[in-house]
Structures are given as structure tokens and as C-alpha cells.
Coordinates of C-alpha atoms in Angstrom, one line a residue:
M1 CA -7.2 22.2 3.7
R2 CA -8.7 25.7 4.3
R3 CA -11.2 24.2 6.8
I4 CA -8.3 22.5 8.7
H5 CA -6.4 25.8 9.0
A6 CA -9.6 27.7 10.0
L7 CA -10.3 25.2 12.7
T8 CA -6.7 25.4 13.9
T9 CA -7.0 29.2 14.1
V10 CA -10.3 29.0 16.1
L11 CA -8.8 26.6 18.6
A12 CA -5.8 28.7 19.0
F13 CA -8.0 31.7 19.9
L14 CA -9.8 29.6 22.4
F15 CA -6.5 28.7 24.0
L16 CA -5.4 32.3 24.0
A17 CA -8.6 33.4 25.8
Q18 CA -7.8 31.0 28.6
T19 CA -4.3 32.4 29.2
P20 CA -4.0 35.9 30.7
D21 CA -0.3 36.5 30.3
A22 CA 0.5 38.0 26.8
S23 CA 3.9 36.3 26.4
A24 CA 2.4 33.0 27.6
R25 CA -0.5 33.4 25.1
Q26 CA 2.0 34.0 22.3
S27 CA 4.0 30.9 23.2
L28 CA 1.0 28.7 23.7
A29 CA -0.5 29.7 20.3
G30 CA 2.8 29.2 18.6
N31 CA 3.4 25.8 20.0
F32 CA -0.1 24.7 19.4
L33 CA -0.2 25.8 15.8
A34 CA 3.2 24.3 15.2
G35 CA 2.0 21.0 16.8
Q36 CA -1.2 21.0 14.8
S37 CA 0.8 21.7 11.6
A38 CA 3.1 18.8 12.4
L39 CA 0.1 16.5 13.0
N40 CA -1.4 17.5 9.6
L41 CA 2.0 16.5 8.1
R42 CA 1.9 13.3 10.2
D43 CA 5.2 14.2 11.8
T44 CA 4.2 13.0 15.2
E45 CA 7.7 13.3 16.7
A46 CA 7.7 17.0 16.1
A47 CA 4.0 17.3 17.1
T48 CA 4.8 15.7 20.5
A49 CA 7.5 18.2 21.3
F50 CA 5.4 21.2 20.4
L51 CA 2.3 19.9 22.2
E52 CA 4.2 19.1 25.3
R53 CA 5.4 22.7 25.4
A54 CA 1.9 24.0 24.9
R55 CA 0.6 21.8 27.7
Q56 CA 3.1 23.1 30.1
L57 CA 1.5 26.5 29.6
D58 CA -2.1 25.1 29.7
P59 CA -2.0 21.8 31.6
N60 CA -5.8 21.4 32.0
N61 CA -6.7 21.9 28.4
P62 CA -8.6 18.8 27.2
S63 CA -8.0 19.3 23.5
L64 CA -4.2 19.5 24.1
L65 CA -4.3 16.5 26.3
E66 CA -6.2 14.4 23.8
R67 CA -3.8 15.4 20.9
L68 CA -0.8 14.7 23.1
F69 CA -2.1 11.2 24.1
L70 CA -2.7 10.3 20.4
T71 CA 0.8 11.4 19.3
E72 CA 2.5 9.5 22.2
L73 CA 0.5 6.4 21.2
S74 CA 1.3 6.8 17.5
N75 CA 5.0 7.1 18.5
G76 CA 4.8 3.8 20.5
R77 CA 5.6 5.4 23.8
M78 CA 3.3 3.2 25.8
P79 CA 4.0 4.3 29.4
Q80 CA 3.4 8.0 28.5
A81 CA 0.3 7.0 26.5
E82 CA -1.1 5.0 29.3
T83 CA -0.6 7.9 31.8
L84 CA -2.3 10.3 29.4
A85 CA -5.1 7.9 28.6
A86 CA -6.1 7.9 32.3
E87 CA -6.3 11.7 32.2
V88 CA -8.3 11.7 28.9
I89 CA -11.1 9.6 30.2
E90 CA -11.6 12.0 33.1
F91 CA -13.2 14.4 30.7
N92 CA -14.2 12.0 27.9
S93 CA -15.2 8.7 29.4
Q94 CA -15.9 7.1 26.0
H95 CA -12.7 8.0 24.3
R96 CA -12.2 4.8 22.2
M97 CA -8.4 4.7 22.0
A98 CA -7.9 5.8 25.6
R99 CA -10.2 3.1 26.8
M100 CA -8.5 0.5 24.6
T101 CA -5.0 1.6 25.9
L102 CA -6.1 1.3 29.5
G103 CA -7.9 -2.0 28.8
L104 CA -4.8 -3.5 27.3
K105 CA -2.8 -2.3 30.3
E106 CA -5.2 -4.2 32.6
F107 CA -5.1 -7.2 30.2
A108 CA -1.3 -7.4 30.5
G109 CA -1.7 -7.4 34.2
R110 CA -4.3 -10.2 34.0
R111 CA -7.0 -8.1 35.5
Y112 CA -9.4 -9.3 32.9
D113 CA -12.7 -7.9 34.4
E114 CA -11.2 -4.4 34.5
A115 CA -10.0 -4.9 30.9
R116 CA -13.4 -5.9 29.7
N117 CA -15.0 -2.9 31.3
H118 CA -12.7 -0.6 29.4
F119 CA -13.3 -2.5 26.1
A120 CA -17.1 -2.3 26.6
E121 CA -16.9 1.5 27.0
S122 CA -15.1 1.7 23.6
A123 CA -17.6 -0.4 21.7
Y124 CA -19.8 2.3 20.1
T125 CA -18.6 2.3 16.5
P126 CA -18.3 -0.7 14.1
V127 CA -14.6 -0.8 14.6
G128 CA -15.0 -0.3 18.3
E129 CA -17.5 -3.2 18.5
L130 CA -15.1 -5.5 16.5
T131 CA -12.1 -4.6 18.6
S132 CA -14.0 -4.9 21.9
A133 CA -15.4 -8.4 20.9
L134 CA -12.0 -9.7 19.9
L135 CA -10.1 -8.4 22.9
S136 CA -12.9 -9.5 25.3
A137 CA -12.8 -13.0 23.8
W138 CA -9.1 -13.2 24.4
S139 CA -9.6 -12.0 28.0
Y140 CA -12.0 -14.9 28.6
A141 CA -9.3 -17.2 27.0
G142 CA -6.9 -15.8 29.7
E143 CA -9.4 -17.1 32.3
G144 CA -9.6 -20.5 30.6
S145 CA -13.2 -20.1 29.5
L146 CA -13.7 -21.3 25.9
N147 CA -17.5 -21.0 26.0
A148 CA -17.4 -17.4 27.3
A149 CA -14.8 -16.5 24.7
L150 CA -16.9 -17.9 21.9
A151 CA -20.0 -16.1 23.2
A152 CA -18.0 -12.8 23.1
L153 CA -17.2 -13.5 19.4
D154 CA -20.9 -14.3 18.7
K155 CA -21.5 -10.5 19.2
L156 CA -19.9 -10.1 15.8
D157 CA -22.7 -12.1 14.0
G158 CA -24.7 -8.9 13.2
N159 CA -22.1 -7.7 10.7
D160 CA -21.1 -10.0 7.7
S161 CA -17.8 -8.2 7.2
F162 CA -16.7 -9.4 10.6
A163 CA -17.2 -13.1 9.8
N164 CA -13.5 -13.8 8.9
F165 CA -12.3 -12.1 12.1
K166 CA -14.7 -14.3 14.1
S167 CA -13.8 -17.6 12.5
F168 CA -10.0 -17.0 12.7
H169 CA -10.0 -15.9 16.3
A170 CA -12.4 -18.7 17.3
A171 CA -9.8 -21.1 15.9
L172 CA -6.9 -19.4 17.6
I173 CA -8.7 -19.4 21.0
A174 CA -9.9 -23.0 20.7
D175 CA -6.3 -24.0 19.7
Y176 CA -4.8 -22.1 22.6
L177 CA -7.2 -23.7 25.0
K178 CA -6.4 -27.1 23.5
S179 CA -9.9 -27.8 22.2
S180 CA -8.6 -29.5 19.0
I181 CA -11.9 -30.5 17.5
R182 CA -13.4 -27.0 17.7
A183 CA -10.1 -25.5 16.6
D184 CA -10.0 -27.8 13.5
A185 CA -13.5 -26.9 12.5
A186 CA -12.9 -23.2 13.0
Y187 CA -9.5 -23.3 11.1
K188 CA -11.2 -25.0 8.2
K189 CA -13.8 -22.3 8.0
A190 CA -11.3 -19.5 8.3
Y191 CA -9.1 -21.1 5.6
Q192 CA -12.1 -21.7 3.3
D193 CA -13.1 -18.0 3.6
A194 CA -9.6 -16.4 3.8
G195 CA -7.1 -18.9 2.5
S196 CA -5.1 -16.1 0.9
S197 CA -4.4 -14.5 4.3
L198 CA -0.8 -14.9 5.4
R199 CA -1.8 -15.2 9.1
V200 CA -4.6 -17.7 8.5
T201 CA -2.2 -19.8 6.4
Q202 CA 0.5 -19.7 9.1
A203 CA -1.8 -20.5 11.9
Y204 CA -3.7 -23.3 10.2
A205 CA -0.6 -25.0 8.9
N206 CA 1.0 -24.6 12.3
F207 CA -2.0 -26.4 13.9
L208 CA -1.8 -29.2 11.3
R209 CA 1.9 -29.7 12.0
R210 CA 1.4 -29.9 15.7
N211 CA -1.3 -32.5 15.2
N212 CA 0.9 -34.8 13.1
R213 CA -0.6 -33.7 9.8
S214 CA 2.5 -32.2 8.1
P215 CA 1.6 -33.4 4.6
E216 CA -1.6 -31.4 4.8
A217 CA 0.3 -28.4 6.1
V218 CA 2.7 -28.5 3.1
K219 CA -0.3 -28.4 0.8
V220 CA -1.6 -25.3 2.7
Y221 CA 1.8 -23.7 2.3
D222 CA 2.0 -24.6 -1.4
E223 CA -1.5 -23.2 -2.1
F224 CA -0.4 -19.9 -0.6
L225 CA 2.9 -19.7 -2.5
S226 CA 1.2 -20.5 -5.8
G227 CA -0.9 -17.3 -5.5
S228 CA 1.8 -15.0 -4.3
E229 CA 5.2 -13.6 -5.3
G230 CA 6.8 -15.6 -2.5
N231 CA 7.0 -15.1 1.2
A232 CA 10.0 -15.8 3.4
L233 CA 8.0 -16.9 6.4
I234 CA 5.9 -19.4 4.5
E235 CA 9.0 -20.7 2.6
A236 CA 10.9 -21.3 5.9
A237 CA 7.9 -22.9 7.5
R238 CA 7.4 -25.2 4.6
A239 CA 11.0 -26.3 4.7
D240 CA 10.6 -27.2 8.4
A241 CA 7.3 -29.0 7.7
V242 CA 9.0 -31.2 5.1
K243 CA 11.8 -32.0 7.6
G244 CA 9.1 -32.9 10.1
T245 CA 10.1 -30.2 12.6
A246 CA 7.4 -29.6 15.2
P247 CA 6.7 -25.8 15.7
A248 CA 5.8 -23.9 18.8
P249 CA 2.1 -23.0 19.0
F250 CA 1.2 -20.0 16.9
I251 CA -0.3 -18.2 20.0
N252 CA 1.4 -18.9 23.3
T253 CA -0.4 -16.5 25.6
P254 CA -3.7 -14.6 25.8
Q255 CA -1.8 -11.3 25.5
A256 CA -0.2 -12.6 22.2
G257 CA -3.7 -13.4 21.1
A258 CA -4.8 -9.8 21.8
G259 CA -1.7 -8.6 19.9
E260 CA -2.8 -10.8 16.9
A261 CA -6.3 -9.2 17.0
L262 CA -4.8 -5.7 16.9
F263 CA -2.5 -6.8 14.1
S264 CA -5.5 -8.1 12.1
L265 CA -7.3 -4.8 12.5
S266 CA -4.2 -2.7 11.6
A267 CA -3.7 -4.7 8.5
A268 CA -7.4 -4.2 7.5
M269 CA -7.0 -0.5 7.8
N270 CA -3.7 0.1 6.1
D271 CA -5.0 2.5 3.4
D272 CA -4.8 6.2 2.9
Q273 CA -8.2 6.9 4.5
S274 CA -7.6 4.9 7.7
I275 CA -3.9 5.1 8.0
D276 CA -3.8 7.2 11.2
V277 CA -5.9 4.7 13.0
A278 CA -4.0 1.8 11.5
L279 CA -0.8 3.3 13.0
L280 CA -2.3 3.4 16.5
Y281 CA -3.4 -0.3 16.2
A282 CA 0.0 -1.3 14.9
Q283 CA 1.8 0.3 17.9
L284 CA -0.6 -1.4 20.3
A285 CA -0.1 -4.7 18.5
L286 CA 3.7 -4.4 18.7
A287 CA 3.5 -3.6 22.4
H288 CA 1.4 -6.7 23.2
S289 CA 2.6 -9.4 20.7
D290 CA 5.5 -11.8 21.0
D291 CA 5.9 -12.0 17.2
K292 CA 8.1 -8.9 17.0
A293 CA 9.4 -9.4 13.5
V294 CA 5.9 -9.6 12.0
M295 CA 4.6 -6.6 14.1
L296 CA 7.6 -4.5 13.2
T297 CA 7.1 -5.3 9.5
M298 CA 3.5 -4.2 9.8
L299 CA 4.5 -1.0 11.6
G300 CA 7.1 -0.2 8.9
D301 CA 4.5 -0.8 6.2
V302 CA 1.9 1.5 7.9
L303 CA 4.5 4.2 8.4
S304 CA 5.6 3.9 4.7
T305 CA 1.9 4.3 3.7
A306 CA 1.8 7.4 5.9
Q307 CA 4.9 8.6 4.0
R308 CA 6.9 8.7 7.2
H309 CA 9.8 6.9 5.5
D310 CA 12.5 7.6 8.1
A311 CA 10.3 6.3 10.9
A312 CA 9.4 3.3 8.8
N313 CA 13.1 2.5 8.2
A314 CA 13.7 2.7 12.0
A315 CA 11.0 0.1 12.5
Y316 CA 12.4 -2.2 9.8
D317 CA 15.9 -1.9 11.2
K318 CA 14.7 -3.3 14.5
I319 CA 13.9 -6.7 12.9
D320 CA 16.3 -9.3 14.1
T321 CA 19.0 -10.2 11.5
A322 CA 18.2 -13.9 12.0
S323 CA 14.5 -13.4 11.1
P324 CA 13.3 -14.6 7.6
L325 CA 11.8 -11.1 7.3
R326 CA 15.1 -9.3 7.6
A327 CA 15.9 -9.5 3.8
H328 CA 12.4 -8.1 3.0
A329 CA 13.0 -5.3 5.5
E330 CA 16.3 -4.4 3.7
T331 CA 14.5 -4.1 0.4
E332 CA 11.8 -1.9 2.0
I333 CA 14.4 0.3 3.6
A334 CA 16.1 0.7 0.2
L335 CA 12.8 1.7 -1.4
N336 CA 12.1 4.2 1.3
L337 CA 15.6 5.7 0.8
Q338 CA 14.7 6.2 -2.8
R339 CA 11.5 8.1 -1.7
L340 CA 13.8 10.2 0.5
D341 CA 15.9 11.1 -2.6
K342 CA 18.7 8.8 -1.3
R343 CA 18.5 6.3 -4.2
D344 CA 22.3 5.6 -4.2
D345 CA 22.1 4.7 -0.5
G346 CA 19.2 2.4 -1.3
I347 CA 21.1 0.8 -4.1
A348 CA 24.1 0.3 -1.8
R349 CA 21.8 -1.3 0.8
V350 CA 20.5 -3.8 -1.7
R351 CA 23.9 -4.6 -3.0
E352 CA 25.1 -5.4 0.6
L353 CA 22.1 -7.8 0.9
L354 CA 23.0 -9.4 -2.4
K355 CA 26.6 -10.1 -1.2
R356 CA 25.0 -12.2 1.6
E357 CA 22.2 -13.6 -0.5
P358 CA 23.2 -13.6 -4.2
G359 CA 20.2 -15.7 -5.1
N360 CA 17.6 -13.4 -3.5
Y361 CA 15.0 -12.8 -6.3
E362 CA 13.2 -10.0 -4.4
A363 CA 16.5 -8.2 -3.9
W364 CA 17.4 -8.3 -7.6
L365 CA 13.9 -7.2 -8.5
T366 CA 14.2 -4.3 -6.1
L367 CA 17.6 -3.3 -7.4
G368 CA 16.2 -3.3 -11.0
N369 CA 13.3 -1.1 -9.9
L370 CA 15.7 1.3 -8.2
Y371 CA 17.8 1.6 -11.3
R372 CA 14.7 1.9 -13.5
N373 CA 13.2 4.7 -11.4
G374 CA 16.6 6.4 -11.6
E375 CA 16.4 6.1 -15.4
K376 CA 19.5 3.8 -15.5
Y377 CA 17.7 1.4 -17.8
A378 CA 20.7 -0.7 -18.9
D379 CA 21.6 -1.4 -15.2
A380 CA 17.9 -2.2 -14.6
V381 CA 17.9 -4.8 -17.4
T382 CA 21.0 -6.4 -15.9
A383 CA 19.4 -6.6 -12.5
Y384 CA 16.2 -8.1 -13.9
D385 CA 18.2 -10.6 -15.9
E386 CA 19.9 -11.7 -12.6
A387 CA 16.5 -12.0 -10.9
L388 CA 15.2 -14.2 -13.7
K389 CA 18.2 -16.5 -13.4
N390 CA 16.8 -17.4 -10.0
V391 CA 13.4 -18.4 -11.4
A392 CA 13.2 -22.1 -12.2
K393 CA 9.9 -21.7 -14.0
L394 CA 8.1 -18.6 -15.0
E395 CA 4.7 -18.4 -13.2
R396 CA 1.9 -15.9 -13.0
K397 CA 3.6 -14.1 -10.1
H398 CA 6.6 -13.3 -12.3
W399 CA 4.7 -11.0 -14.8
T400 CA 5.9 -7.9 -13.0
I401 CA 9.5 -8.5 -13.7
L402 CA 8.9 -9.1 -17.4
Y403 CA 6.7 -5.9 -17.5
F404 CA 9.4 -3.8 -15.8
R405 CA 12.2 -5.2 -18.0
G406 CA 10.0 -4.5 -21.1
I407 CA 9.7 -0.9 -20.0
S408 CA 13.4 -0.7 -19.6
F409 CA 14.0 -2.2 -23.0
E410 CA 11.5 0.3 -24.5
R411 CA 13.3 3.2 -22.9
L412 CA 16.6 1.9 -24.4
K413 CA 14.8 1.9 -27.8
K414 CA 15.2 -1.9 -28.0
W415 CA 11.7 -2.5 -29.2
P416 CA 11.9 -6.2 -30.3
Q417 CA 13.1 -7.2 -26.8
S418 CA 10.5 -4.9 -25.1
E419 CA 7.6 -6.3 -27.2
A420 CA 8.7 -9.9 -26.4
D421 CA 8.7 -9.2 -22.7
F422 CA 5.3 -7.6 -22.8
R423 CA 3.8 -10.4 -24.8
K424 CA 5.4 -13.0 -22.4
A425 CA 3.9 -11.1 -19.5
L426 CA 0.5 -11.3 -21.2
E427 CA 0.8 -15.0 -21.5
L428 CA 1.1 -15.1 -17.7
V429 CA -1.6 -12.5 -17.0
P430 CA -3.8 -12.1 -20.1
E431 CA -6.0 -9.5 -18.4
E432 CA -3.4 -7.3 -16.7
A433 CA -4.4 -3.7 -17.6
S434 CA -0.9 -2.2 -17.1
V435 CA 0.6 -4.6 -19.6
L436 CA -2.2 -4.3 -22.1
N437 CA -2.0 -0.5 -21.9
Y438 CA 1.8 -0.2 -22.2
L439 CA 2.1 -2.6 -25.1
G440 CA -1.0 -1.2 -26.9
Y441 CA 0.1 2.4 -26.4
S442 CA 3.6 1.7 -27.6
L443 CA 2.3 0.0 -30.8
I444 CA -0.2 2.9 -31.3
D445 CA 2.5 5.6 -30.8
S446 CA 4.7 3.9 -33.4
N447 CA 1.7 3.3 -35.7
Q448 CA 2.1 -0.5 -35.7
K449 CA -0.5 -3.2 -35.6
L450 CA -3.2 -0.6 -34.8
D451 CA -6.2 -3.0 -34.8
E452 CA -4.5 -5.3 -32.3
A453 CA -3.2 -2.3 -30.3
I454 CA -6.6 -0.6 -30.0
A455 CA -8.2 -3.9 -28.9
M456 CA -5.6 -4.1 -26.1
V457 CA -6.2 -0.6 -24.9
K458 CA -10.0 -1.0 -25.0
K459 CA -9.6 -4.1 -22.9
A460 CA -7.4 -2.1 -20.5
V461 CA -10.1 0.6 -20.2
E462 CA -12.7 -2.0 -19.5
L463 CA -10.6 -3.4 -16.7
R464 CA -9.6 0.1 -15.2
P465 CA -12.1 2.6 -16.5
N466 CA -11.0 5.4 -14.2
D467 CA -7.3 5.2 -14.9
G468 CA -6.5 8.5 -16.7
Y469 CA -3.3 7.1 -18.4
I470 CA -5.2 4.2 -19.8
V471 CA -8.0 6.3 -21.1
D472 CA -5.4 8.6 -22.6
S473 CA -4.0 5.6 -24.5
L474 CA -7.4 4.9 -26.0
G475 CA -7.9 8.5 -27.0
W476 CA -4.5 8.5 -28.6
A477 CA -5.4 5.3 -30.5
Y478 CA -8.4 7.1 -32.0
F479 CA -6.1 10.0 -32.8
Q480 CA -3.7 7.8 -34.7
L481 CA -6.7 6.3 -36.6
R482 CA -7.8 9.9 -37.5
D483 CA -11.0 9.5 -35.6
F484 CA -10.4 12.9 -34.1
D485 CA -13.9 13.4 -32.7
E486 CA -13.8 10.3 -30.7
A487 CA -10.2 11.1 -29.7
V488 CA -11.5 14.4 -28.2
V489 CA -14.1 12.5 -26.2
Q490 CA -11.7 10.1 -24.7
L491 CA -8.9 12.6 -24.1
E492 CA -11.2 15.0 -22.4
R493 CA -12.1 12.3 -20.0
A494 CA -8.4 11.4 -19.5
A495 CA -7.6 15.0 -18.7
D496 CA -10.4 15.1 -16.1
L497 CA -9.0 12.0 -14.5
K498 CA -5.4 13.2 -14.6
A499 CA -5.6 17.0 -14.7
G500 CA -1.9 17.7 -14.1
D501 CA -0.3 15.3 -16.6
P502 CA 1.6 17.2 -19.3
I503 CA 1.4 14.4 -22.0
I504 CA -2.4 14.0 -21.6
A505 CA -2.8 17.8 -21.9
E506 CA -0.6 17.7 -25.0
H507 CA -2.6 14.9 -26.6
L508 CA -5.8 16.7 -25.9
G509 CA -4.4 19.9 -27.5
D510 CA -3.4 17.8 -30.6
A511 CA -7.0 16.5 -30.9
Y512 CA -8.5 19.9 -30.4
W513 CA -6.2 21.3 -33.2
R514 CA -7.4 18.5 -35.6
V515 CA -11.0 19.3 -35.1
G516 CA -10.5 23.0 -35.6
R517 CA -10.6 24.1 -31.9
R518 CA -7.3 26.1 -32.2
L519 CA -7.7 28.3 -29.1
E520 CA -8.4 25.4 -26.9
A521 CA -5.5 23.5 -28.4
N522 CA -3.1 26.3 -27.5
F523 CA -4.5 26.4 -24.0
Q524 CA -3.9 22.7 -23.5
W525 CA -0.4 22.9 -24.9
Q526 CA 0.4 25.8 -22.6
H527 CA -1.1 23.7 -19.7
A528 CA 1.2 20.9 -20.7
K529 CA 4.2 23.2 -20.8
D530 CA 3.4 24.6 -17.3
N531 CA 3.3 21.1 -15.8
N532 CA 7.0 20.2 -15.9
P533 CA 7.2 17.9 -18.9
E534 CA 10.5 16.0 -19.7
P535 CA 13.0 18.1 -21.6
E536 CA 12.5 16.3 -24.9
D537 CA 8.7 16.6 -24.5
L538 CA 9.0 20.3 -23.6
K539 CA 10.8 21.0 -26.9
R540 CA 8.1 19.3 -28.9
I541 CA 5.3 21.2 -27.0
E542 CA 7.0 24.5 -27.5
G543 CA 7.1 23.8 -31.2
K544 CA 3.4 23.2 -31.2
L545 CA 2.7 26.4 -29.4
R546 CA 4.8 28.3 -31.9
D547 CA 3.7 26.6 -35.2
G548 CA 0.7 24.4 -34.4
L549 CA 0.4 21.1 -36.1
S550 CA 1.5 20.5 -39.7
E551 CA -1.1 19.5 -42.3
L552 CA -1.9 15.8 -42.3
P553 CA -0.5 13.8 -45.2
P554 CA -3.1 12.0 -47.3
L555 CA -4.0 8.5 -46.3
P556 CA -2.1 5.9 -48.4
M557 CA -4.2 4.4 -51.2
P558 CA -5.1 0.7 -50.9
A559 CA -2.6 -1.5 -52.8
A560 CA -3.9 -2.4 -56.3
K561 CA -5.2 -5.9 -56.5
D562 CA -2.9 -8.2 -58.5
A563 CA -4.9 -9.1 -61.6
T564 CA -3.2 -12.5 -61.8
Q565 CA -4.7 -13.5 -58.4
P566 CA -8.2 -15.1 -58.4
S567 CA -11.0 -13.0 -57.0
N568 CA -12.9 -14.0 -53.8
G569 CA -16.1 -12.6 -55.2

């Protein structure tokens, strides 16, 4: 963070040096710094406003121009972004996003040669090469040339991680150009390699239905649903397939194919490290695809990952009310309202959805989670109960609701019901680390079934060795077993993994106390106190800081063997 601020300051001085008027220099620096700070916070709306003001004072500054272009693109303002992109390449001819933006503008105008020239200029990084190959292939599809399109995709052969993109888009292009034999082979390969992909499932089943193979399409849908927690698009398509309804082609135009390529790339990059680039691709996908509901859902998901929850909700709210994805959008809006400290508004939103769709499992699950996160555990249990009423048969995908209801029961101090839910969840997912850890830790903390409990926690650690909470559970298990030396080893590692957690610090303090490291124990308890523990935990921690730990009671003696029972010896 210091390096970011230092760079910002240096750039500001460079801008100042180019501006002779003192008041203008002050305004330029202020707007630039405010814009840069907004970008660091991913508030692109505010960043755009500040950077536009700065550019009015320094219209020829290339760094300002580039930043303003990217913020306009990330906000989805395509006309402004296209205008700025043309200016950007005047001083940076290989600016990847500017070239892509201009290439897509030419693509939309069916000027495919010009589009490919732009794409070629952007193909100097692995992502650039992948993007250029996919978009170029679709440009050849726009010209009706299947061989040229497939030859463009062959450029991806040098990178194994691009194989799924190649097979999927080869299938889509062959399908669009009505080469059914090639499309069938490519779809089979894409499905074999990435059958869990929503878009591969949709496109392949769509192809099968249009080629009078609806029973095969239903099997493809069923395979997807068996491995997921449900999907409204697949469920609706499956129902139509059973009725024998013929769908429209999955891709209707080359531009829609380009939008699908951008969507695929955005989905692949939707993580914390690549989220800013994913947002640019999502906006480009939305601008060029016909499948607005799916693209808006992706945009909302990307914005949520970027913690731009208001902007995400604005995207979700644009999804047509008739779309199968609208209900999912409503639950995502509710979760974002919770993140914005508007949990009651989120609950109200889900309850409105449930008035329209009282049997909506996802909505009841979301409502339960909202109540649970708000520590309204009795209401959470009621919502989870309603969700389970809409489940005909418990399957693997339902483990989460049993887990969440088990947590709610445990917080209500209804341990028998809690344990039953955790054990039922483990029947569905025997190697789910979260359930193993929660059940194991709860048993350990109440000094029950310690052998079984520690085996559960050890298994959880094997599954997720770098999860500080799970390692803490293992350390606490050793503490309960009075193996304090091993407890210290595990709890020190847990504290390294989750340095700011008050309970982990408290546990480590307890272990230090038992091995005679009293000064370090008090340091850890003070650290726990300083990290905002829950009120009941704070009271306990303060007691330890004041009085330390009491002496351990002696271990109970083994029960005397009944002399009337026969010996095994």
C-alpha cells in the first residue's frame, strides 16, 4: 500500500511540473489524487468524475487518458470508452484493452479485417493471445469461413490450458456455420473435458435438441443437475426438452459468439487477483452478447467479488423479470444488501420473492443465511426447515443446509439436533472439512467423544492444511487431551495463519500458560482482548488476564474392573 501511495505522489508531481498556473496545479493534483484513491478502492464512478476534471486541466496527459479510458470501460460506457481507446493507441499502439475495444467496434460493424488487425496487436500476453484467437475465429465465422476460423483456433495449441476454450468455440462456430458433423465431434470433446461447465452443458444440449436428440439432451441436463445445487436455466431447458420444444440456436450471430468468448474469459478470471480485468471483459461481453440475462448475472457476480455491492445490485436489477435468472438475482441482491449493512432490506427482498415463489429452495436457504448471519438463529432454523420441505430427497448438494441448520441449533444450545444435522451432512459429504471441523471442535469443546472428535479434526486438517480455524481446532483438541506441548505447536501455526482472530489467540495463551510460559500467555490474552472478541468471550479473557488459569484437576482414575467379570488375559 505504501508503494501505491508513493507512486501516486510521484505521478502527481509529474503532472504539477507540466502545469504552470499554481491554482491549476493544485486542482489537477487534487483531482488526480482523488481519482487514484477512488481507483484503489475500485469506486470507478467516483474515479471517472475526478479524472475527467483532471483531464480538462491537462488534456494531453497520456497517463490520465489511459486511466480515464479504463474507468469508462469498467463502468460499461462503451461510446466514451471507444472514443478514448482511439486516443490511447496514438501514444501506446499495443494497449491491449484499447485494441480489443476498437477491434470489437469494427467487429460489430462487420469490418472483420480491421477487427483482426486490432486483435493481432493485442496478442502479446497469454490472455491476449487467447482473446485474439477466439475473437479472430469468430470474425472468420462472420465471413462464413469455417476452415479459417478453425485455423485461428489452432493457434491455441501451444498452451494446454487453452484446450477447453478451443474445443468449445470450435463447436459453437461449426454449429453456427451449420457443419453438424464437425460440431457434434467438437461438442463431444468439450463436454468430455468440461461437462461441469454451465455454458458447455447449455450449448451441447441445445445442439442435441435441434438435431432431434432430445433424450440425449435430457441426460446431459440431468448429469449437470446431479453435480450442482440446482440451476434455473438448466431446469427450465430440461422441462422444455421433455416437452419436445425446439430451442433457438445457442449462438445466432458472430457478434454473439464474440460476446460468448468474452464471457468465458471473464468467468475464468473472476477471482481476487484478476477481478479488475474480469470486470472489463464482463462489460465487453454485455455490450456484444444477445444473452443479456446471463451477461448481467456475470457482471453482477464480478462486481460483487470486487465488493462493489451497489453496482452489482444495479446490474442484477436489470435482469428481466421473466428470466429464469431473476429469482437468483433477487437472492444475490439480498446478500449484497446484507454486506451493505442493510440486512433487514435484504430479508424483506427475499420475503417478497417467497410470496411469488413459496417453493423456492434457494430463496428459503438465503433467508436462513440472512437470519443466521444476523444471529437470529431460531428464525434461521425455521427458514431452513421450509427449504428442506421443498427437497424431495436429500442429495449431496444439500449438505450445506444441514450444516447451516446444525450451526444454528448449536448456537441455540440444542446440541442433540445440531449433532444430528452435522452427522447427516457427513453422510452426504464424508470428506467435507467444514463439517468435520465444526462437529469435531464442538465435541472437543464439550469434552465429548474425544477420540472420534480428534480423528475428525485431523482429517479436516489433512483436507485444508492452511485453514487457521481448522488448525486451531486440532490444537484445542490436544489441549483438551492435556498434550500441551503439541497443543502449542498446532496453536502457534493457527495463530500464524489467522493472526487477528481473538479465540485463536486466547487458545494459544491457554496453552502457553499450561507449559509454564506465563509472560507469553498474558501477551496472547491481551492480543485476544484487543481484537474485538464477542462480549461473553471478552469477559472470560479479562478473567484470565486478571487471574490466569486455575490449577488442573487430577485426571479421573480408571474404573476398577468388576471382579465378577471374566478376564480377557
